[in-house]
Amino acid sequence: MSHENGRVSASEETAEFKATISRRQFLQRVGIVAGLVVVGAIPAVLTSPETLPSADGAESGAPTLASKINPLQHIIDQDQPVNYPGKPVWYADPAGNQKWAMVIDVKACVGCRKCVYACVKENNIGRNSGFTYIKVLEMEPGSVDLETSNANYTEGGSPDKWYLPVQCMHCAKPTCVYGCPVKATWKEPDGIVLIDYNKCIACRNCIVTCPYAARHFNWVDPEVPKAEINPKVPLQQKSGVVEKCTFCVQRTRNGMTTACTEACPVGARKFGDLNDPNSDVSVLIRTRRAFRLKEDLGSGPMIWYVG
Amino acid sequence: MTDATAKSRPGVVRFIGVDFDFGALKAASPRYWTWVGVLGAFMAVGAVAWLVYMTHGGAVMAMRDGTPWGLWFTNYMYYVGLAAGGLVVYASVHLFGAEQFRPLSRLAVLLAGVLVMLALLGIVTDMERPWRAVWMLLTPNPTSPFVYTGSAANIYMIICFVDLWVLITGKGGHKLALTMTLIALPAAIYLHTTTAFVLSMNKSRELWHSAMMVPIFLTSATASGVSLLLIVAYIVQSLTKMKFKPSMFRSLSTLLATVMIIDLFMLVVEILSIFWPTSAEPGHTIRMMEFFTGTYTWFFVPVLVLGGTAFALLSRRKTRHLPAVQITAASLYVFAVFLKRYSLEGMGFVRDPLGQYIGLYVPSAVEIFLALGILAFGMLLVTLALKVLPIEVPEDDGHGEPVIDYDAEFNAAARAELEPEVAS
């Protein structure tokens, strides 16, 4: 503004005083209006995380080279870092350019909860905390109706029901990350949503805004028997903050698979890299009729179900 | 504001242009000090409750993963809403020339500031590590509605106290009072809108996810706020030297009835859209039924019954000018809006996003004592301010509009029009 003013008044010195004033005023007003428009546009730009996937992806009709090589490319393109602080906080940096995903075969799942127990043990979940990262929902035959599902069914499962394991979906558009007021949670380049336990202010807005009830608050200090503590996962830092499934980041970035995948006795869980066209998850999503839970919400969960 | 008598009295301290009359505290009656003592006791119990929470952690609260927010958030919405009433009354004096409300203006702004302070105290005492709040300033996330409502509440509280100072000192005259109104009014709307956003901007919670939430917040905030102001004005009138005209109460209750019916109307429209056969969705109706025949019935049905009764009381022409009727109606509505906030919070939490039944949230003793302690602190602030600060608005408060005799102007204009005809 001031720069423009200076230029105008210098070049128009010979012009009539009145005209100079009016032009200066005009420029000032234009500047003010432009400034207001820019300031007004900032929240609009910042708060519109949704982008249409059809811009250059396979859905526009003309498949690009990348999508010819990997038909899952449009899903991978959506799965970008959000609020990523750019440095490792708890765990090592991503090992390569993986995009982690999971496929769960609900036809195979028998509801034995072996994955739940393995997860509790692996991730130092307080034995007194009253929550688990994974919830297995017992579904009535004939529908995928969450309202009639039962997460507290009796041990072992029943043959005339079917089972839907639910955990953090590591969404491509994670509402929890958008909702965190202090950027204490973010999405890493390999698609894993992580939490900084030393930064979480315990407002619990992420619990409220998660459509999959995947986040849990440590209302009590988590207690784990000394012999069972996993030294690769924080424990004390988790008291009084929110935690959730991390796709076993401490394992998966070191060439291992997740604890739940390893523990599943019927092989219903597959974990892998979408960027690798030959990985289990890529092949399953490409070749089977895979669906995602609450896909209509548009948060782009990274866990698929096949039946 | 140069009150010669005040200066001559002992115990008056002049600070930043305001006469703090500490002498009045010495002369206060035993009844006054008993009341302060009761409030102090509640504050002490609240402090103990906070200490218990800080040492034992969240387990002493009734909140769990299914109901991650509890009484503190109900109170946040409620106090922020109650603060609106003060602003509406105050703004109508300086913006629309509603002179009948002028005697209330200082009291209204004081109440608004204190109530928003209570709302913020609720948040601070809910945090296990309050010092981490500094991240809200260092790395605010622009996509989180929490950032907006938190900053709005802080800014609004400051605006209210600056406003109170402007009104008391009379600095800047009518022009500054008007400017402050023009700052405070958008700030208040911004505060209520962003508070509603905390609920409505969640696609995970079916019953909250409605744009209607914002206007409902604005109207129930105004209705409950004006109700509270009316009650406080009656209490202040009966306990102190301040006196208000019956015409002021009449205007206040007319305003109240108008806002009440708009508020109830919007709630009914929202309920209709949940149950109407062509728009009903199972996720919505299953949750909403908990508020008519389920666990939250005793919290939600009274909202409609008490609200309707309050409106009926104020709309009966023969009796609506009676103080008893006005106080009853206002009290019913203040209580109804608290239940409304409580139910509104329950609407998000009665079932979790995976459809699992969570049920009724009842705050634990620690939460209740903490909330009562905070409320007592607010009441103590107002009690002390009424004695120490010049809350009573004098005849000439320095903010009066330039007097324009509209009748005389009209007559002169009419005469000027008529005169040529007379001459011809």
Short mmCIF file of C-alpha atoms in Angstrom, two decimals, chain A residues 3-306:
data_model
loop_
_atom_site.label_atom_id
_atom_site.label_comp_id
_atom_site.label_asym_id
_atom_site.label_seq_id
_atom_site.Cartn_x
_atom_site.Cartn_y
_atom_site.Cartn_z
CA HIS A 3 4.75 1.68 -1.87
CA GLU A 4 1.91 2.32 -4.31
CA ASN A 5 1.05 5.56 -2.60
CA GLY A 6 4.58 6.86 -2.94
CA ARG A 7 4.76 6.02 -6.64
CA VAL A 8 1.45 7.59 -7.45
CA SER A 9 1.99 10.85 -5.63
CA ALA A 10 5.50 11.23 -7.13
CA SER A 11 4.41 10.81 -10.74
CA GLU A 12 1.30 12.90 -10.43
CA GLU A 13 2.85 15.92 -8.82
CA THR A 14 1.99 18.17 -11.74
CA ALA A 15 -1.57 17.01 -11.86
CA GLU A 16 -4.34 18.80 -10.08
CA PHE A 17 -4.24 18.38 -6.33
CA LYS A 18 -7.84 17.26 -6.24
CA ALA A 19 -7.27 14.51 -8.80
CA THR A 20 -4.21 13.17 -6.96
CA ILE A 21 -6.18 12.90 -3.78
CA SER A 22 -9.03 11.09 -5.43
CA ARG A 23 -6.72 8.63 -7.15
CA ARG A 24 -4.83 8.02 -3.96
CA GLN A 25 -8.08 7.46 -2.16
CA PHE A 26 -9.21 5.18 -4.92
CA LEU A 27 -6.03 3.10 -4.71
CA GLN A 28 -6.26 3.03 -0.95
CA ARG A 29 -9.80 1.74 -1.14
CA VAL A 30 -8.86 -0.86 -3.72
CA GLY A 31 -6.02 -1.92 -1.46
CA ILE A 32 -8.26 -2.14 1.58
CA VAL A 33 -10.90 -4.14 -0.28
CA ALA A 34 -8.25 -6.44 -1.76
CA GLY A 35 -6.73 -6.91 1.69
CA LEU A 36 -10.10 -7.75 3.19
CA VAL A 37 -10.82 -10.24 0.42
CA VAL A 38 -7.45 -11.94 0.97
CA VAL A 39 -7.94 -12.04 4.75
CA GLY A 40 -11.45 -13.40 4.28
CA ALA A 41 -10.23 -16.04 1.85
CA ILE A 42 -7.54 -17.42 4.19
CA PRO A 43 -9.93 -19.38 6.46
CA ALA A 44 -11.88 -20.58 3.42
CA VAL A 45 -8.72 -21.92 1.78
CA LEU A 46 -7.39 -23.41 4.99
CA THR A 47 -10.66 -25.03 5.95
CA SER A 48 -11.38 -26.75 2.63
CA PRO A 49 -9.27 -29.90 2.79
CA GLU A 50 -11.54 -31.75 0.36
CA THR A 51 -10.18 -31.95 -3.14
CA LEU A 52 -11.85 -33.80 -5.94
CA PRO A 53 -9.94 -36.93 -6.88
CA SER A 54 -10.91 -36.67 -10.55
CA ALA A 55 -8.60 -33.73 -11.32
CA ASP A 56 -5.88 -35.81 -12.97
CA GLY A 57 -6.62 -39.30 -11.74
CA ALA A 58 -8.10 -42.33 -13.44
CA GLU A 59 -11.67 -41.11 -12.95
CA SER A 60 -11.38 -38.27 -15.47
CA GLY A 61 -11.59 -40.77 -18.34
CA ALA A 62 -8.03 -40.39 -19.60
CA PRO A 63 -5.85 -42.54 -17.38
CA THR A 64 -2.41 -41.12 -16.66
CA LEU A 65 0.76 -43.16 -16.92
CA ALA A 66 0.94 -43.60 -13.17
CA SER A 67 -2.61 -44.87 -12.92
CA LYS A 68 -1.98 -47.32 -15.80
CA ILE A 69 0.90 -48.80 -13.83
CA ASN A 70 -1.04 -48.78 -10.55
CA PRO A 71 -4.85 -48.48 -10.68
CA LEU A 72 -4.83 -47.57 -6.99
CA GLN A 73 -2.91 -44.40 -7.81
CA HIS A 74 -5.90 -42.10 -7.19
CA ILE A 75 -6.23 -43.53 -3.68
CA ILE A 76 -2.50 -43.10 -3.05
CA ASP A 77 -2.65 -39.52 -4.34
CA GLN A 78 -5.28 -38.66 -1.74
CA ASP A 79 -3.24 -40.15 1.07
CA GLN A 80 -0.92 -37.20 1.68
CA PRO A 81 0.63 -35.88 4.90
CA VAL A 82 -1.52 -33.50 6.96
CA ASN A 83 -0.06 -31.16 9.61
CA TYR A 84 3.14 -33.24 9.46
CA PRO A 85 5.75 -31.50 11.64
CA GLY A 86 8.51 -32.81 9.38
CA LYS A 87 10.58 -34.54 12.03
CA PRO A 88 10.30 -37.85 13.86
CA VAL A 89 8.72 -37.40 17.29
CA TRP A 90 8.43 -40.88 18.77
CA TYR A 91 9.51 -43.28 16.06
CA ALA A 92 11.90 -43.51 13.13
CA ASP A 93 11.20 -41.67 9.89
CA PRO A 94 9.29 -43.51 7.14
CA ALA A 95 11.50 -46.21 5.63
CA GLY A 96 10.64 -45.46 2.00
CA ASN A 97 7.77 -44.15 -0.08
CA GLN A 98 5.24 -46.67 1.23
CA LYS A 99 1.54 -45.95 1.65
CA TRP A 100 0.37 -48.33 4.31
CA ALA A 101 -3.06 -49.94 4.11
CA MET A 102 -4.89 -52.91 5.57
CA VAL A 103 -7.45 -55.31 4.18
CA ILE A 104 -9.65 -57.35 6.53
CA ASP A 105 -11.49 -60.40 5.22
CA VAL A 106 -14.82 -60.36 7.10
CA LYS A 107 -15.73 -63.75 5.62
CA ALA A 108 -12.73 -65.28 7.38
CA CYS A 109 -12.98 -63.39 10.69
CA VAL A 110 -14.43 -65.58 13.45
CA GLY A 111 -14.49 -62.91 16.17
CA CYS A 112 -11.91 -64.60 18.40
CA ARG A 113 -10.30 -61.27 19.43
CA LYS A 114 -6.76 -62.67 19.13
CA CYS A 115 -5.84 -59.43 17.32
CA VAL A 116 -7.16 -57.37 20.24
CA TYR A 117 -4.99 -59.17 22.79
CA ALA A 118 -1.89 -59.04 20.61
CA CYS A 119 -2.43 -55.31 20.11
CA VAL A 120 -2.84 -54.62 23.84
CA LYS A 121 0.42 -56.42 24.52
CA GLU A 122 2.40 -54.86 21.68
CA ASN A 123 1.32 -51.26 22.23
CA ASN A 124 1.60 -50.96 26.03
CA ILE A 125 -2.12 -50.32 26.45
CA GLY A 126 -2.78 -49.95 30.17
CA ARG A 127 -4.34 -53.16 31.49
CA ASN A 128 -6.47 -50.94 33.73
CA SER A 129 -7.36 -48.41 31.03
CA GLY A 130 -10.63 -49.99 29.96
CA PHE A 131 -10.13 -49.66 26.21
CA THR A 132 -8.46 -51.44 23.32
CA TYR A 133 -7.34 -50.01 20.00
CA ILE A 134 -9.31 -52.67 18.13
CA LYS A 135 -13.02 -53.22 18.65
CA VAL A 136 -14.66 -56.25 17.07
CA LEU A 137 -18.31 -55.60 16.30
CA GLU A 138 -20.65 -58.58 16.26
CA MET A 139 -23.04 -58.03 13.36
CA GLU A 140 -26.50 -59.44 12.85
CA PRO A 141 -26.74 -61.41 9.58
CA GLY A 142 -28.30 -59.49 6.72
CA SER A 143 -26.94 -55.99 7.17
CA VAL A 144 -24.00 -53.80 8.00
CA ASP A 145 -25.92 -51.97 10.73
CA LEU A 146 -23.71 -50.40 13.35
CA GLU A 147 -26.68 -49.43 15.54
CA THR A 148 -27.59 -53.09 16.18
CA SER A 149 -23.99 -54.31 16.38
CA ASN A 150 -22.49 -55.48 19.65
CA ALA A 151 -18.92 -54.76 20.68
CA ASN A 152 -19.24 -56.56 24.03
CA TYR A 153 -20.24 -60.02 22.84
CA THR A 154 -19.28 -63.11 24.86
CA GLU A 155 -15.85 -64.54 24.27
CA GLY A 156 -15.23 -66.74 21.25
CA GLY A 157 -17.84 -65.52 18.83
CA SER A 158 -20.95 -67.16 17.51
CA PRO A 159 -21.28 -69.04 14.19
CA ASP A 160 -24.59 -67.43 13.27
CA LYS A 161 -23.21 -63.88 13.47
CA TRP A 162 -20.50 -62.13 11.51
CA TYR A 163 -17.70 -59.93 12.81
CA LEU A 164 -16.33 -56.55 11.79
CA PRO A 165 -13.05 -55.49 13.44
CA VAL A 166 -12.74 -51.68 13.68
CA GLN A 167 -9.71 -49.62 14.65
CA CYS A 168 -8.03 -46.38 13.57
CA MET A 169 -8.54 -46.19 9.80
CA HIS A 170 -5.59 -43.83 9.17
CA CYS A 171 -7.91 -41.83 6.95
CA ALA A 172 -6.67 -39.93 3.92
CA LYS A 173 -8.70 -36.96 5.17
CA PRO A 174 -8.41 -37.48 8.93
CA THR A 175 -11.06 -35.46 10.76
CA CYS A 176 -9.17 -35.95 14.02
CA VAL A 177 -6.10 -34.23 12.58
CA TYR A 178 -8.22 -31.39 11.21
CA GLY A 179 -9.96 -31.10 14.59
CA CYS A 180 -6.89 -31.02 16.84
CA PRO A 181 -6.53 -27.38 17.95
CA VAL A 182 -2.75 -27.56 18.55
CA LYS A 183 -1.51 -29.88 15.77
CA ALA A 184 -0.55 -32.51 18.35
CA THR A 185 -1.66 -35.21 15.91
CA TRP A 186 -0.80 -35.46 12.22
CA LYS A 187 -0.56 -37.72 9.21
CA GLU A 188 2.92 -38.92 8.20
CA PRO A 189 4.11 -39.25 4.57
CA ASP A 190 3.55 -43.02 4.71
CA GLY A 191 -0.07 -42.45 5.76
CA ILE A 192 0.17 -43.28 9.46
CA VAL A 193 -1.69 -40.93 11.82
CA LEU A 194 0.42 -40.33 14.95
CA ILE A 195 0.05 -38.39 18.22
CA ASP A 196 2.67 -36.43 20.14
CA TYR A 197 1.87 -37.45 23.73
CA ASN A 198 3.96 -34.57 25.09
CA LYS A 199 1.91 -32.01 23.20
CA CYS A 200 -1.67 -33.27 23.51
CA ILE A 201 -3.66 -30.77 25.62
CA ALA A 202 -6.37 -33.35 26.44
CA CYS A 203 -9.24 -31.37 24.91
CA ARG A 204 -10.54 -34.67 23.45
CA ASN A 205 -11.90 -32.95 20.34
CA CYS A 206 -10.32 -35.70 18.22
CA ILE A 207 -12.37 -38.32 20.07
CA VAL A 208 -15.49 -36.31 19.33
CA THR A 209 -14.69 -35.77 15.68
CA CYS A 210 -13.54 -39.32 14.78
CA PRO A 211 -16.31 -41.17 12.88
CA TYR A 212 -14.90 -44.58 13.87
CA ALA A 213 -14.59 -44.09 17.67
CA ALA A 214 -10.97 -45.12 17.22
CA ARG A 215 -9.39 -42.75 19.73
CA HIS A 216 -9.18 -43.36 23.44
CA PHE A 217 -8.30 -41.18 26.41
CA ASN A 218 -6.17 -42.40 29.32
CA TRP A 219 -8.47 -41.46 32.19
CA VAL A 220 -6.12 -43.36 34.53
CA ASP A 221 -2.33 -43.71 34.37
CA PRO A 222 -1.76 -46.76 32.17
CA GLU A 223 -0.40 -49.71 34.12
CA VAL A 224 1.48 -52.57 32.47
CA PRO A 225 3.18 -55.45 34.37
CA LYS A 226 6.90 -54.75 34.31
CA ALA A 227 7.77 -57.97 32.48
CA GLU A 228 5.31 -57.19 29.67
CA ILE A 229 6.38 -53.61 28.89
CA ASN A 230 7.38 -53.12 25.26
CA PRO A 231 10.39 -50.76 25.40
CA LYS A 232 9.79 -49.58 21.81
CA VAL A 233 6.47 -47.94 22.70
CA PRO A 234 5.98 -45.01 25.13
CA LEU A 235 4.07 -45.82 28.31
CA GLN A 236 4.38 -43.15 31.01
CA GLN A 237 3.86 -40.33 28.51
CA LYS A 238 0.42 -41.69 27.66
CA SER A 239 -1.22 -40.79 30.97
CA GLY A 240 -3.85 -38.12 30.59
CA VAL A 241 -3.63 -37.91 26.79
CA VAL A 242 -5.29 -39.51 23.79
CA GLU A 243 -3.89 -42.62 22.11
CA LYS A 244 -4.93 -44.97 19.34
CA CYS A 245 -3.76 -47.56 16.79
CA THR A 246 -0.50 -46.56 15.07
CA PHE A 247 -0.43 -49.38 12.49
CA CYS A 248 2.35 -50.65 14.82
CA VAL A 249 4.68 -47.97 13.46
CA GLN A 250 7.53 -49.31 15.63
CA ARG A 251 7.27 -52.64 13.75
CA THR A 252 6.13 -51.71 10.27
CA ARG A 253 8.93 -49.21 9.69
CA ASN A 254 11.41 -51.96 10.50
CA GLY A 255 10.22 -54.49 7.97
CA MET A 256 7.73 -56.29 10.19
CA THR A 257 3.96 -56.49 9.91
CA THR A 258 1.46 -55.29 12.52
CA ALA A 259 0.86 -57.28 15.70
CA CYS A 260 -2.80 -57.86 14.84
CA THR A 261 -1.96 -59.18 11.36
CA GLU A 262 0.61 -61.52 12.87
CA ALA A 263 -1.79 -62.75 15.55
CA CYS A 264 -4.81 -63.48 13.36
CA PRO A 265 -5.24 -67.29 13.38
CA VAL A 266 -7.31 -67.36 10.18
CA GLY A 267 -5.23 -64.89 8.14
CA ALA A 268 -8.14 -62.46 7.83
CA ARG A 269 -5.85 -59.44 8.08
CA LYS A 270 -3.45 -58.32 5.37
CA PHE A 271 -1.16 -55.33 5.85
CA GLY A 272 1.03 -53.81 3.18
CA ASP A 273 2.07 -51.06 0.81
CA LEU A 274 -0.34 -49.64 -1.76
CA ASN A 275 2.62 -48.31 -3.80
CA ASP A 276 3.71 -51.89 -4.39
CA PRO A 277 1.27 -53.30 -7.02
CA ASN A 278 2.15 -56.85 -5.98
CA SER A 279 1.54 -56.45 -2.25
CA ASP A 280 -1.32 -58.40 -0.66
CA VAL A 281 -3.38 -55.29 -0.06
CA SER A 282 -2.96 -53.94 -3.61
CA VAL A 283 -3.92 -57.27 -5.17
CA LEU A 284 -6.92 -57.73 -2.85
CA ILE A 285 -8.28 -54.22 -3.36
CA ARG A 286 -7.83 -54.54 -7.16
CA THR A 287 -9.31 -57.98 -7.57
CA ARG A 288 -11.92 -58.39 -4.84
CA ARG A 289 -15.13 -56.47 -4.13
CA ALA A 290 -13.65 -54.38 -1.34
CA PHE A 291 -15.58 -51.80 0.65
CA ARG A 292 -14.76 -49.26 3.31
CA LEU A 293 -16.72 -48.43 6.46
CA LYS A 294 -18.70 -45.15 6.26
CA GLU A 295 -17.15 -44.34 2.89
CA ASP A 296 -19.96 -41.81 2.32
CA LEU A 297 -18.39 -39.52 4.93
CA GLY A 298 -15.48 -38.96 2.57
CA SER A 299 -12.73 -39.32 5.13
CA GLY A 300 -11.02 -41.94 2.96
CA PRO A 301 -10.25 -44.71 5.47
CA MET A 302 -7.17 -46.80 4.66
CA ILE A 303 -8.65 -50.06 5.92
CA TRP A 304 -10.68 -52.07 3.41
CA TYR A 305 -13.04 -54.95 4.07
CA VAL A 306 -13.59 -57.84 1.68
#
